[in-house]
PDB file of C-alpha atoms and ligand atoms in Angstrom:
ATOM      1  CA  MET A 276    -102.353  42.228  33.780  1.00 54.00           C
ATOM      2  CA  ALA A 277    -105.341  44.123  32.336  1.00 59.00           C
ATOM      3  CA  ASP A 278    -108.745  43.473  33.878  1.00 88.00           C
ATOM      4  CA  GLN A 279    -109.790  40.190  32.232  1.00 96.00           C
ATOM      5  CA  TYR A 280    -113.384  41.209  31.674  1.00 97.00           C
ATOM      6  CA  LEU A 281    -113.837  38.877  28.720  1.00 98.00           C
ATOM      7  CA  GLN A 282    -112.842  35.794  30.694  1.00 97.00           C
ATOM      8  CA  GLY A 283    -115.083  32.876  29.703  1.00 97.00           C
ATOM      9  CA  LYS A 284    -116.134  34.503  26.423  1.00 98.00           C
ATOM     10  CA  VAL A 285    -115.422  33.095  22.975  1.00 98.00           C
ATOM     11  CA  ALA A 286    -114.551  35.543  20.201  1.00 98.00           C
ATOM     12  CA  TRP A 287    -114.241  34.847  16.474  1.00 98.00           C
ATOM     13  CA  VAL A 288    -112.326  37.529  14.600  1.00 98.00           C
ATOM     14  CA  THR A 289    -112.495  37.012  10.846  1.00 98.00           C
ATOM     15  CA  GLY A 290    -109.466  38.114   8.855  1.00 98.00           C
ATOM     16  CA  SER A 291    -107.184  37.932  11.875  1.00 98.00           C
ATOM     17  CA  SER A 292    -104.270  36.361  10.042  1.00 98.00           C
ATOM     18  CA  ARG A 293    -102.711  39.810   9.830  1.00 96.00           C
ATOM     19  CA  GLY A 294    -103.253  43.553  10.099  1.00 97.00           C
ATOM     20  CA  ILE A 295    -106.016  44.985  12.267  1.00 98.00           C
ATOM     21  CA  GLY A 296    -107.745  41.633  12.805  1.00 98.00           C
ATOM     22  CA  ARG A 297    -104.686  40.012  14.310  1.00 98.00           C
ATOM     23  CA  VAL A 298    -104.311  42.840  16.821  1.00 98.00           C
ATOM     24  CA  VAL A 299    -108.038  42.701  17.668  1.00 98.00           C
ATOM     25  CA  ALA A 300    -107.786  38.947  18.293  1.00 98.00           C
ATOM     26  CA  SER A 301    -104.725  39.400  20.462  1.00 98.00           C
ATOM     27  CA  HIS A 302    -106.355  42.252  22.393  1.00 98.00           C
ATOM     28  CA  LEU A 303    -109.493  40.208  23.119  1.00 98.00           C
ATOM     29  CA  ALA A 304    -107.305  37.281  24.214  1.00 98.00           C
ATOM     30  CA  GLY A 305    -105.488  39.682  26.537  1.00 98.00           C
ATOM     31  CA  LEU A 306    -108.850  40.486  28.108  1.00 98.00           C
ATOM     32  CA  GLY A 307    -109.396  36.797  28.825  1.00 98.00           C
ATOM     33  CA  ALA A 308    -111.389  35.610  25.796  1.00 98.00           C
ATOM     34  CA  ASP A 309    -110.763  32.365  23.970  1.00 98.00           C
ATOM     35  CA  VAL A 310    -110.301  33.337  20.350  1.00 98.00           C
ATOM     36  CA  VAL A 311    -110.733  31.921  16.882  1.00 98.00           C
ATOM     37  CA  VAL A 312    -108.211  33.379  14.460  1.00 98.00           C
ATOM     38  CA  HIS A 313    -108.853  33.159  10.763  1.00 98.00           C
ATOM     39  CA  GLY A 314    -107.361  33.796   7.327  1.00 98.00           C
ATOM     40  CA  THR A 315    -108.065  32.521   3.846  1.00 98.00           C
ATOM     41  CA  SER A 316    -105.233  29.994   3.889  1.00 98.00           C
ATOM     42  CA  PRO A 317    -102.683  28.532   6.332  1.00 98.00           C
ATOM     43  CA  THR A 318     -99.893  30.725   4.935  1.00 97.00           C
ATOM     44  CA  SER A 319    -101.577  33.904   3.631  1.00 96.00           C
ATOM     45  CA  THR A 320     -99.948  35.529   6.683  1.00 97.00           C
ATOM     46  CA  ARG A 321     -96.807  35.756   4.551  1.00 96.00           C
ATOM     47  CA  ALA A 322     -98.288  38.277   2.083  1.00 94.00           C
ATOM     48  CA  PHE A 323     -96.765  41.241   3.927  1.00 93.00           C
ATOM     49  CA  ALA A 324     -94.306  39.215   6.030  1.00 94.00           C
ATOM     50  CA  GLU A 325     -96.444  39.382   9.179  1.00 96.00           C
ATOM     51  CA  ALA A 326     -96.045  35.735  10.191  1.00 97.00           C
ATOM     52  CA  ASP A 327     -94.930  32.433   8.739  1.00 97.00           C
ATOM     53  CA  SER A 328     -98.332  30.802   9.157  1.00 98.00           C
ATOM     54  CA  LEU A 329    -101.796  31.204  10.632  1.00 98.00           C
ATOM     55  CA  GLN A 330    -100.895  28.594  13.228  1.00 98.00           C
ATOM     56  CA  ALA A 331     -97.862  30.695  14.174  1.00 98.00           C
ATOM     57  CA  VAL A 332    -100.248  33.643  14.759  1.00 98.00           C
ATOM     58  CA  ALA A 333    -102.445  31.459  16.966  1.00 98.00           C
ATOM     59  CA  ASP A 334     -99.416  30.155  18.861  1.00 98.00           C
ATOM     60  CA  ALA A 335     -98.044  33.668  19.401  1.00 98.00           C
ATOM     61  CA  ILE A 336    -101.361  34.922  20.800  1.00 98.00           C
ATOM     62  CA  SER A 337    -101.684  31.900  23.041  1.00 98.00           C
ATOM     63  CA  ALA A 338     -98.075  32.240  24.253  1.00 98.00           C
ATOM     64  CA  GLU A 339     -98.579  35.944  25.019  1.00 97.00           C
ATOM     65  CA  HIS A 340    -101.930  35.673  26.761  1.00 97.00           C
ATOM     66  CA  GLY A 341    -102.221  32.058  27.827  1.00 92.00           C
ATOM     67  CA  GLY A 342    -105.751  31.521  26.496  1.00 91.00           C
ATOM     68  CA  ASN A 343    -107.158  28.976  24.075  1.00 98.00           C
ATOM     69  CA  VAL A 344    -106.700  29.955  20.450  1.00 98.00           C
ATOM     70  CA  LEU A 345    -108.084  28.045  17.473  1.00 98.00           C
ATOM     71  CA  ALA A 346    -106.882  28.710  13.916  1.00 98.00           C
ATOM     72  CA  VAL A 347    -109.348  28.179  11.056  1.00 98.00           C
ATOM     73  CA  HIS A 348    -108.920  29.050   7.418  1.00 98.00           C
ATOM     74  CA  GLY A 349    -111.103  29.493   4.353  1.00 98.00           C
ATOM     75  CA  ASP A 350    -112.652  31.971   1.945  1.00 98.00           C
ATOM     76  CA  LEU A 351    -115.657  33.562   3.643  1.00 98.00           C
ATOM     77  CA  THR A 352    -117.309  34.539   0.380  1.00 98.00           C
ATOM     78  CA  ASP A 353    -118.312  30.869   0.108  1.00 98.00           C
ATOM     79  CA  PRO A 354    -121.401  29.964   2.188  1.00 98.00           C
ATOM     80  CA  ALA A 355    -120.388  26.312   2.646  1.00 98.00           C
ATOM     81  CA  THR A 356    -116.982  27.379   3.938  1.00 98.00           C
ATOM     82  CA  VAL A 357    -118.616  29.838   6.338  1.00 98.00           C
ATOM     83  CA  ASP A 358    -120.818  27.045   7.728  1.00 98.00           C
ATOM     84  CA  ARG A 359    -117.842  24.695   8.044  1.00 98.00           C
ATOM     85  CA  LEU A 360    -115.692  27.231   9.921  1.00 98.00           C
ATOM     86  CA  THR A 361    -118.555  28.260  12.203  1.00 98.00           C
ATOM     87  CA  GLU A 362    -119.037  24.603  13.060  1.00 98.00           C
ATOM     88  CA  GLN A 363    -115.311  24.194  13.737  1.00 98.00           C
ATOM     89  CA  ALA A 364    -115.433  27.076  16.199  1.00 98.00           C
ATOM     90  CA  ARG A 365    -118.541  25.705  17.929  1.00 98.00           C
ATOM     91  CA  THR A 366    -117.118  22.197  18.107  1.00 98.00           C
ATOM     92  CA  ARG A 367    -114.015  23.521  19.850  1.00 98.00           C
ATOM     93  CA  PHE A 368    -115.549  26.142  22.137  1.00 98.00           C
ATOM     94  CA  GLY A 369    -119.288  25.344  22.254  1.00 98.00           C
ATOM     95  CA  ARG A 370    -120.493  28.777  21.143  1.00 98.00           C
ATOM     96  CA  ILE A 371    -119.469  32.175  19.812  1.00 98.00           C
ATOM     97  CA  ASP A 372    -120.133  35.087  22.192  1.00 98.00           C
ATOM     98  CA  ILE A 373    -118.380  37.821  20.234  1.00 99.00           C
ATOM     99  CA  LEU A 374    -118.202  37.972  16.454  1.00 99.00           C
ATOM    100  CA  VAL A 375    -115.910  40.502  14.808  1.00 99.00           C
ATOM    101  CA  ASN A 376    -116.350  40.660  11.037  1.00 99.00           C
ATOM    102  CA  ASN A 377    -113.044  42.190  10.069  1.00 98.00           C
ATOM    103  CA  ALA A 378    -112.217  40.308   6.845  1.00 98.00           C
ATOM    104  CA  GLY A 379    -112.145  42.680   3.906  1.00 98.00           C
ATOM    105  CA  GLY A 380    -110.115  45.411   2.318  1.00 97.00           C
ATOM    106  CA  ASP A 381    -109.925  47.275  -0.978  1.00 96.00           C
ATOM    107  CA  ILE A 382    -108.453  44.275  -2.721  1.00 96.00           C
ATOM    108  CA  GLY A 383    -109.593  43.267  -6.192  1.00 97.00           C
ATOM    109  CA  ALA A 384    -109.593  40.068  -8.190  1.00 96.00           C
ATOM    110  CA  GLN A 385    -105.808  39.883  -8.488  1.00 95.00           C
ATOM    111  CA  GLY A 386    -105.503  39.375  -4.707  1.00 94.00           C
ATOM    112  CA  VAL A 387    -103.043  41.008  -2.318  1.00 91.00           C
ATOM    113  CA  LEU A 388    -100.022  39.683  -4.174  1.00 89.00           C
ATOM    114  CA  GLY A 389    -101.070  41.581  -7.299  1.00 90.00           C
ATOM    115  CA  GLU A 390     -99.764  44.904  -8.499  1.00 86.00           C
ATOM    116  CA  GLY A 391    -100.092  47.724  -5.931  1.00 82.00           C
ATOM    117  CA  GLY A 392    -100.998  45.323  -3.125  1.00 84.00           C
ATOM    118  CA  GLY A 393    -104.015  44.079  -5.030  1.00 92.00           C
ATOM    119  CA  LYS A 394    -106.154  47.212  -5.272  1.00 94.00           C
ATOM    120  CA  PRO A 395    -108.351  47.214  -8.394  1.00 96.00           C
ATOM    121  CA  ILE A 396    -106.285  48.656 -11.229  1.00 94.00           C
ATOM    122  CA  HIS A 397    -108.958  51.130 -12.342  1.00 95.00           C
ATOM    123  CA  ASN A 398    -110.348  51.835  -8.908  1.00 96.00           C
ATOM    124  CA  ASP A 399    -113.100  54.332  -9.689  1.00 98.00           C
ATOM    125  CA  ALA A 400    -116.857  54.186 -10.198  1.00 98.00           C
ATOM    126  CA  ILE A 401    -116.751  53.770 -13.996  1.00 98.00           C
ATOM    127  CA  GLU A 402    -113.540  52.159 -15.201  1.00 98.00           C
ATOM    128  CA  ILE A 403    -113.274  49.404 -12.580  1.00 98.00           C
ATOM    129  CA  SER A 404    -113.608  45.918 -14.115  1.00 98.00           C
ATOM    130  CA  VAL A 405    -116.729  43.860 -13.467  1.00 98.00           C
ATOM    131  CA  GLU A 406    -114.517  41.147 -11.976  1.00 98.00           C
ATOM    132  CA  ASP A 407    -113.069  43.621  -9.461  1.00 98.00           C
ATOM    133  CA  ILE A 408    -116.548  44.924  -8.591  1.00 98.00           C
ATOM    134  CA  HIS A 409    -117.703  41.413  -7.714  1.00 98.00           C
ATOM    135  CA  THR A 410    -114.545  40.667  -5.760  1.00 98.00           C
ATOM    136  CA  VAL A 411    -114.564  43.852  -3.677  1.00 98.00           C
ATOM    137  CA  ILE A 412    -118.266  43.550  -2.861  1.00 98.00           C
ATOM    138  CA  ASN A 413    -117.953  39.866  -2.029  1.00 98.00           C
ATOM    139  CA  ARG A 414    -114.835  40.361   0.083  1.00 98.00           C
ATOM    140  CA  ASN A 415    -116.294  43.164   2.181  1.00 98.00           C
ATOM    141  CA  LEU A 416    -120.078  42.802   2.154  1.00 98.00           C
ATOM    142  CA  MET A 417    -120.809  39.138   1.435  1.00 98.00           C
ATOM    143  CA  THR A 418    -118.277  37.865   3.991  1.00 98.00           C
ATOM    144  CA  CYS A 419    -119.929  40.009   6.653  1.00 99.00           C
ATOM    145  CA  ILE A 420    -123.474  38.983   5.746  1.00 99.00           C
ATOM    146  CA  LEU A 421    -122.685  35.285   5.433  1.00 99.00           C
ATOM    147  CA  VAL A 422    -120.858  35.061   8.757  1.00 99.00           C
ATOM    148  CA  CYS A 423    -123.593  37.035  10.557  1.00 99.00           C
ATOM    149  CA  ARG A 424    -126.199  34.673   9.085  1.00 98.00           C
ATOM    150  CA  ALA A 425    -124.243  31.655  10.299  1.00 98.00           C
ATOM    151  CA  VAL A 426    -123.519  32.905  13.817  1.00 98.00           C
ATOM    152  CA  ALA A 427    -126.549  35.010  14.802  1.00 98.00           C
ATOM    153  CA  PRO A 428    -129.105  32.164  15.196  1.00 98.00           C
ATOM    154  CA  GLU A 429    -127.129  30.646  18.042  1.00 97.00           C
ATOM    155  CA  MET A 430    -126.842  34.061  19.728  1.00 98.00           C
ATOM    156  CA  ILE A 431    -130.617  34.460  19.363  1.00 98.00           C
ATOM    157  CA  GLU A 432    -131.122  31.104  21.043  1.00 98.00           C
ATOM    158  CA  ARG A 433    -128.901  32.052  23.981  1.00 98.00           C
ATOM    159  CA  LYS A 434    -130.335  35.594  24.108  1.00 98.00           C
ATOM    160  CA  ALA A 435    -126.797  36.956  24.290  1.00 98.00           C
ATOM    161  CA  GLY A 436    -124.134  38.039  21.875  1.00 98.00           C
ATOM    162  CA  ARG A 437    -122.091  40.893  20.481  1.00 98.00           C
ATOM    163  CA  ILE A 438    -121.421  41.482  16.821  1.00 99.00           C
ATOM    164  CA  VAL A 439    -118.936  44.119  15.704  1.00 99.00           C
ATOM    165  CA  ASN A 440    -118.502  44.662  11.980  1.00 99.00           C
ATOM    166  CA  ILE A 441    -115.516  46.570  10.677  1.00 99.00           C
ATOM    167  CA  GLY A 442    -116.692  49.199   8.218  1.00 98.00           C
ATOM    168  CA  SER A 443    -114.721  52.225   7.093  1.00 98.00           C
ATOM    169  CA  ILE A 444    -114.916  55.991   6.966  1.00 98.00           C
ATOM    170  CA  ALA A 445    -114.689  55.353   3.215  1.00 98.00           C
ATOM    171  CA  GLY A 446    -118.298  54.217   3.461  1.00 98.00           C
ATOM    172  CA  LEU A 447    -119.400  57.551   4.925  1.00 98.00           C
ATOM    173  CA  ALA A 448    -118.403  59.882   2.084  1.00 98.00           C
ATOM    174  CA  GLY A 449    -118.229  60.028  -1.684  1.00 98.00           C
ATOM    175  CA  ARG A 450    -114.862  59.426  -3.326  1.00 97.00           C
ATOM    176  CA  THR A 451    -113.450  58.726  -6.768  1.00 98.00           C
ATOM    177  CA  ASN A 452    -110.652  56.383  -5.738  1.00 96.00           C
ATOM    178  CA  GLY A 453    -111.958  53.208  -4.110  1.00 97.00           C
ATOM    179  CA  ALA A 454    -115.572  53.848  -5.128  1.00 98.00           C
ATOM    180  CA  ILE A 455    -116.763  50.245  -4.995  1.00 98.00           C
ATOM    181  CA  TYR A 456    -114.961  49.619  -1.718  1.00 98.00           C
ATOM    182  CA  ALA A 457    -116.712  52.693  -0.295  1.00 98.00           C
ATOM    183  CA  ALA A 458    -120.076  51.422  -1.583  1.00 98.00           C
ATOM    184  CA  ALA A 459    -119.444  47.963  -0.093  1.00 98.00           C
ATOM    185  CA  LYS A 460    -118.533  49.418   3.309  1.00 98.00           C
ATOM    186  CA  ALA A 461    -121.598  51.694   3.244  1.00 98.00           C
ATOM    187  CA  ALA A 462    -123.638  48.537   2.652  1.00 99.00           C
ATOM    188  CA  VAL A 463    -121.895  46.875   5.624  1.00 99.00           C
ATOM    189  CA  HIS A 464    -122.997  49.838   7.751  1.00 98.00           C
ATOM    190  CA  THR A 465    -126.602  49.574   6.560  1.00 98.00           C
ATOM    191  CA  TYR A 466    -126.732  45.777   6.840  1.00 99.00           C
ATOM    192  CA  SER A 467    -125.446  46.125  10.426  1.00 99.00           C
ATOM    193  CA  ARG A 468    -128.203  48.590  11.291  1.00 98.00           C
ATOM    194  CA  CYS A 469    -130.815  46.235   9.794  1.00 99.00           C
ATOM    195  CA  LEU A 470    -129.428  43.268  11.721  1.00 99.00           C
ATOM    196  CA  ALA A 471    -129.306  45.368  14.893  1.00 99.00           C
ATOM    197  CA  ASP A 472    -133.016  46.081  14.500  1.00 99.00           C
ATOM    198  CA  GLN A 473    -133.830  42.407  13.979  1.00 98.00           C
ATOM    199  CA  LEU A 474    -131.777  41.292  16.986  1.00 98.00           C
ATOM    200  CA  ARG A 475    -133.067  43.851  19.505  1.00 98.00           C
ATOM    201  CA  PRO A 476    -135.645  41.493  21.046  1.00 98.00           C
ATOM    202  CA  HIS A 477    -132.934  38.863  21.367  1.00 98.00           C
ATOM    203  CA  ASN A 478    -130.462  40.901  23.412  1.00 98.00           C
ATOM    204  CA  VAL A 479    -127.758  40.788  20.722  1.00 98.00           C
ATOM    205  CA  THR A 480    -125.997  44.032  19.880  1.00 99.00           C
ATOM    206  CA  VAL A 481    -124.682  44.797  16.398  1.00 99.00           C
ATOM    207  CA  ASN A 482    -122.379  47.737  15.804  1.00 99.00           C
ATOM    208  CA  VAL A 483    -119.830  48.969  13.313  1.00 99.00           C
ATOM    209  CA  VAL A 484    -116.365  50.283  13.984  1.00 99.00           C
ATOM    210  CA  ALA A 485    -115.410  52.494  11.035  1.00 99.00           C
ATOM    211  CA  PRO A 486    -111.659  53.097  11.019  1.00 98.00           C
ATOM    212  CA  GLY A 487    -109.819  55.937   9.363  1.00 98.00           C
ATOM    213  CA  GLY A 488    -106.382  55.203   7.897  1.00 97.00           C
ATOM    214  CA  ILE A 489    -104.788  52.588  10.155  1.00 98.00           C
ATOM    215  CA  VAL A 490    -101.129  51.662   9.959  1.00 97.00           C
ATOM    216  CA  THR A 491    -100.995  48.017   8.913  1.00 97.00           C
ATOM    217  CA  PRO A 492     -98.401  46.399   6.640  1.00 94.00           C
ATOM    218  CA  ARG A 493    -100.966  46.253   3.796  1.00 92.00           C
ATOM    219  CA  PHE A 494    -101.907  49.903   4.350  1.00 94.00           C
ATOM    220  CA  LEU A 495     -98.252  50.920   4.090  1.00 93.00           C
ATOM    221  CA  ALA A 496     -97.720  48.800   0.975  1.00 90.00           C
ATOM    222  CA  THR A 497    -100.723  49.979  -1.006  1.00 89.00           C
ATOM    223  CA  ARG A 498    -100.718  53.785  -1.135  1.00 90.00           C
ATOM    224  CA  PRO A 499     -98.581  56.884  -0.929  1.00 92.00           C
ATOM    225  CA  VAL A 500     -98.065  57.318   2.808  1.00 95.00           C
ATOM    226  CA  ASP A 501     -97.799  60.734   4.457  1.00 96.00           C
ATOM    227  CA  GLN A 502     -94.830  60.160   6.788  1.00 96.00           C
ATOM    228  CA  SER A 503     -95.792  63.176   8.924  1.00 96.00           C
ATOM    229  CA  LYS A 504     -98.932  61.266   9.925  1.00 97.00           C
ATOM    230  CA  ILE A 505     -97.059  58.262  11.292  1.00 97.00           C
ATOM    231  CA  GLN A 506     -97.031  59.393  14.898  1.00 96.00           C
ATOM    232  CA  GLU A 507     -97.846  57.598  18.096  1.00 93.00           C
ATOM    233  CA  ASP A 508     -99.274  60.494  20.032  1.00 90.00           C
ATOM    234  CA  GLY A 509     -99.465  64.246  20.561  1.00 95.00           C
ATOM    235  CA  THR A 510    -101.925  64.985  17.753  1.00 97.00           C
ATOM    236  CA  LEU A 511    -105.038  63.495  16.204  1.00 98.00           C
ATOM    237  CA  VAL A 512    -103.876  64.613  12.752  1.00 98.00           C
ATOM    238  CA  ARG A 513    -102.198  61.269  12.221  1.00 98.00           C
ATOM    239  CA  TYR A 514    -102.948  57.727  11.108  1.00 98.00           C
ATOM    240  CA  GLY A 515    -104.444  55.381  13.671  1.00 98.00           C
ATOM    241  CA  TRP A 516    -102.949  52.203  15.087  1.00 98.00           C
ATOM    242  CA  PRO A 517    -104.538  48.746  15.106  1.00 98.00           C
ATOM    243  CA  GLU A 518    -104.561  48.810  18.922  1.00 98.00           C
ATOM    244  CA  GLU A 519    -106.912  51.804  18.774  1.00 98.00           C
ATOM    245  CA  ILE A 520    -109.382  49.780  16.695  1.00 98.00           C
ATOM    246  CA  ALA A 521    -108.977  46.807  19.023  1.00 98.00           C
ATOM    247  CA  ALA A 522    -109.786  48.940  22.072  1.00 98.00           C
ATOM    248  CA  SER A 523    -113.024  50.175  20.447  1.00 98.00           C
ATOM    249  CA  VAL A 524    -114.066  46.647  19.539  1.00 99.00           C
ATOM    250  CA  ALA A 525    -113.348  45.514  23.104  1.00 98.00           C
ATOM    251  CA  PHE A 526    -115.471  48.336  24.489  1.00 98.00           C
ATOM    252  CA  LEU A 527    -118.431  47.335  22.315  1.00 98.00           C
ATOM    253  CA  ALA A 528    -117.971  43.721  23.472  1.00 98.00           C
ATOM    254  CA  SER A 529    -117.742  44.728  27.143  1.00 98.00           C
ATOM    255  CA  ASP A 530    -120.461  45.300  29.742  1.00 97.00           C
ATOM    256  CA  GLY A 531    -120.123  48.997  28.914  1.00 97.00           C
ATOM    257  CA  GLY A 532    -121.545  48.260  25.462  1.00 98.00           C
ATOM    258  CA  SER A 533    -124.631  46.401  26.680  1.00 98.00           C
ATOM    259  CA  TYR A 534    -127.164  49.028  25.522  1.00 98.00           C
ATOM    260  CA  ILE A 535    -125.356  50.243  22.393  1.00 98.00           C
ATOM    261  CA  SER A 536    -126.622  48.798  19.130  1.00 99.00           C
ATOM    262  CA  GLY A 537    -126.990  49.808  15.500  1.00 98.00           C
ATOM    263  CA  GLN A 538    -124.244  52.406  15.724  1.00 98.00           C
ATOM    264  CA  VAL A 539    -121.436  53.276  13.353  1.00 98.00           C
ATOM    265  CA  LEU A 540    -118.523  54.383  15.503  1.00 98.00           C
ATOM    266  CA  ARG A 541    -115.816  56.216  13.598  1.00 98.00           C
ATOM    267  CA  VAL A 542    -112.341  55.654  14.962  1.00 98.00           C
ATOM    268  CA  ASP A 543    -110.494  58.206  12.870  1.00 98.00           C
ATOM    269  CA  GLY A 544    -109.185  60.857  15.263  1.00 98.00           C
ATOM    270  CA  GLY A 545    -112.048  63.155  14.314  1.00 98.00           C
ATOM    271  CA  MET A 546    -111.142  63.358  10.638  1.00 98.00           C
ATOM    272  CA  GLN A 547    -114.801  63.146   9.553  1.00 98.00           C
ATOM    273  CA  LEU A 548    -116.978  65.406  11.648  1.00 98.00           C
ATOM    274  CA  TRP A 549    -120.423  64.955  10.163  1.00 97.00           C
ATOM    275  CA  PRO A 550    -123.125  62.569  11.418  1.00 96.00           C
ATOM    276  CA  SER A 551    -122.674  58.949  10.431  1.00 92.00           C
TER     277      SER A 551
HETATM  278  P1  LIG B 159    -105.372  43.220   5.828  1.00 57.32           P
HETATM  279  O1  LIG B 159    -105.354  43.078   4.354  1.00 57.32           O
HETATM  280  O2  LIG B 159    -104.087  43.315   6.544  1.00 57.32           O
HETATM  281  O3  LIG B 159    -106.222  42.024   6.441  1.00 57.32           O
HETATM  282  C1  LIG B 159    -107.399  41.610   5.811  1.00 57.32           C
HETATM  283  C2  LIG B 159    -107.836  40.300   6.405  1.00 57.32           C
HETATM  284  O4  LIG B 159    -109.042  39.890   5.756  1.00 57.32           O
HETATM  285  C3  LIG B 159    -106.817  39.193   6.170  1.00 57.32           C
HETATM  286  O5  LIG B 159    -106.798  38.359   7.296  1.00 57.32           O
HETATM  287  C4  LIG B 159    -107.410  38.444   4.992  1.00 57.32           C
HETATM  288  O6  LIG B 159    -107.047  37.075   4.954  1.00 57.32           O
HETATM  289  C5  LIG B 159    -108.896  38.578   5.270  1.00 57.32           C
HETATM  290  N1  LIG B 159    -109.708  38.369   4.085  1.00 57.32           N
HETATM  291  C6  LIG B 159    -109.717  39.095   2.955  1.00 57.32           C
HETATM  292  N2  LIG B 159    -110.564  38.573   2.064  1.00 57.32           N
HETATM  293  C7  LIG B 159    -111.118  37.490   2.649  1.00 57.32           C
HETATM  294  C8  LIG B 159    -112.057  36.510   2.241  1.00 57.32           C
HETATM  295  N3  LIG B 159    -112.624  36.524   1.039  1.00 57.32           N
HETATM  296  N4  LIG B 159    -112.369  35.520   3.108  1.00 57.32           N
HETATM  297  C9  LIG B 159    -111.811  35.471   4.317  1.00 57.32           C
HETATM  298  N5  LIG B 159    -110.904  36.361   4.764  1.00 57.32           N
HETATM  299  C10 LIG B 159    -110.554  37.356   3.927  1.00 57.32           C
HETATM  300  O7  LIG B 159    -106.301  44.480   6.092  1.00 57.32           O
HETATM  301  P2  LIG B 159    -106.394  45.523   7.289  1.00 57.32           P
HETATM  302  O8  LIG B 159    -105.964  44.905   8.543  1.00 57.32           O
HETATM  303  O9  LIG B 159    -105.763  46.787   6.849  1.00 57.32           O
HETATM  304  O10 LIG B 159    -107.974  45.777   7.310  1.00 57.32           O
HETATM  305  C11 LIG B 159    -108.843  44.991   8.103  1.00 57.32           C
HETATM  306  C12 LIG B 159    -110.264  45.492   7.935  1.00 57.32           C
HETATM  307  O11 LIG B 159    -110.319  46.866   8.280  1.00 57.32           O
HETATM  308  C13 LIG B 159    -110.807  45.376   6.515  1.00 57.32           C
HETATM  309  O12 LIG B 159    -112.168  45.063   6.554  1.00 57.32           O
HETATM  310  C14 LIG B 159    -110.595  46.779   5.964  1.00 57.32           C
HETATM  311  O13 LIG B 159    -111.480  47.078   4.916  1.00 57.32           O
HETATM  312  C15 LIG B 159    -110.886  47.607   7.212  1.00 57.32           C
HETATM  313  N6  LIG B 159    -110.280  48.934   7.183  1.00 57.32           N
HETATM  314  C16 LIG B 159    -108.924  49.084   7.171  1.00 57.32           C
HETATM  315  C17 LIG B 159    -108.367  50.349   7.166  1.00 57.32           C
HETATM  316  C18 LIG B 159    -106.894  50.572   7.166  1.00 57.32           C
HETATM  317  O14 LIG B 159    -106.486  51.723   7.020  1.00 57.32           O
HETATM  318  N7  LIG B 159    -106.055  49.579   7.345  1.00 57.32           N
HETATM  319  C19 LIG B 159    -109.223  51.558   7.151  1.00 57.32           C
HETATM  320  C20 LIG B 159    -110.639  51.278   7.193  1.00 57.32           C
HETATM  321  C21 LIG B 159    -111.134  50.010   7.209  1.00 57.32           C
HETATM  322  P3  LIG B 159    -105.692  36.589   4.214  1.00 57.32           P
HETATM  323  O15 LIG B 159    -104.557  36.959   5.131  1.00 57.32           O
HETATM  324  O16 LIG B 159    -105.848  35.140   4.103  1.00 57.32           O
HETATM  325  O17 LIG B 159    -105.635  37.290   2.920  1.00 57.32           O
END
């Protein structure tokens, strides 16, 4: 069994019904944390056939790692829902030690079940619809801000806490395709740095993990995939795996991350080599 260095900690991973978030939640549970798993609905796990239900995800993590796992669901672009879910987590576990804001994705107003896995149909800086602009910004930036606002005060009170926001290397460069998503993730990076500054006196770290292309079912379903880059090992010129994101999040939540704050950590195999 891996060193259970998160034993006694409570971690909430937003957007852990599937994809990267699910693996992060499972990884933190494997390190001993009690975890709160979350998706927008009890069965949104079915979108890419990753699980029959959110509860099934919670049960699988609990069965694998033996810890306490709570499943909560709701749309985190809604402030009242954010408050309700935060309260549910606190009622069950008493506090939130580690917050991972992972909910997001380049998914427009049609949702993941829409054409092309839900990416905005005109996904550039000019032709994208106003509805898609609002949705992408809300899904990536507002969810992060609202959940930080709900959880941080209690961390301030306890003078302890770790916040890891999932950004993207898309937010660290200009691009035509996925322009609003890139802008939203860049804003997540900047919001995280601002929050990190505010929380310094309170001993709460705030960092960003910015993944490169990571092999998740939605990733595979929503773009032309370069098969030569689906490799486990032996080269960094490949896509990444959710476990590699989970390991970075765990490091930032560990004792080793105690003096690291306000950083944007690319986890992209060195694809982008300029300062973040
Ligand atoms: P998935 O689409 O597989 O998972 C996204 C998660 O976010 C789901 O759990 C989804 O819930 C949740 N979510 C989406 N919108 C909302 C909302 N409004 N309120 C609450 N929850 C919401 O994506 P990935 O695992 O691929 O990506 C996870 C994160 O990593 C995202 O932030 C993404 O932008 C980022 N990222 C991913 C990369 C990749 O290559 N995969 C690269 C760089 C960054 P539900 O299941 O209910 O829809």
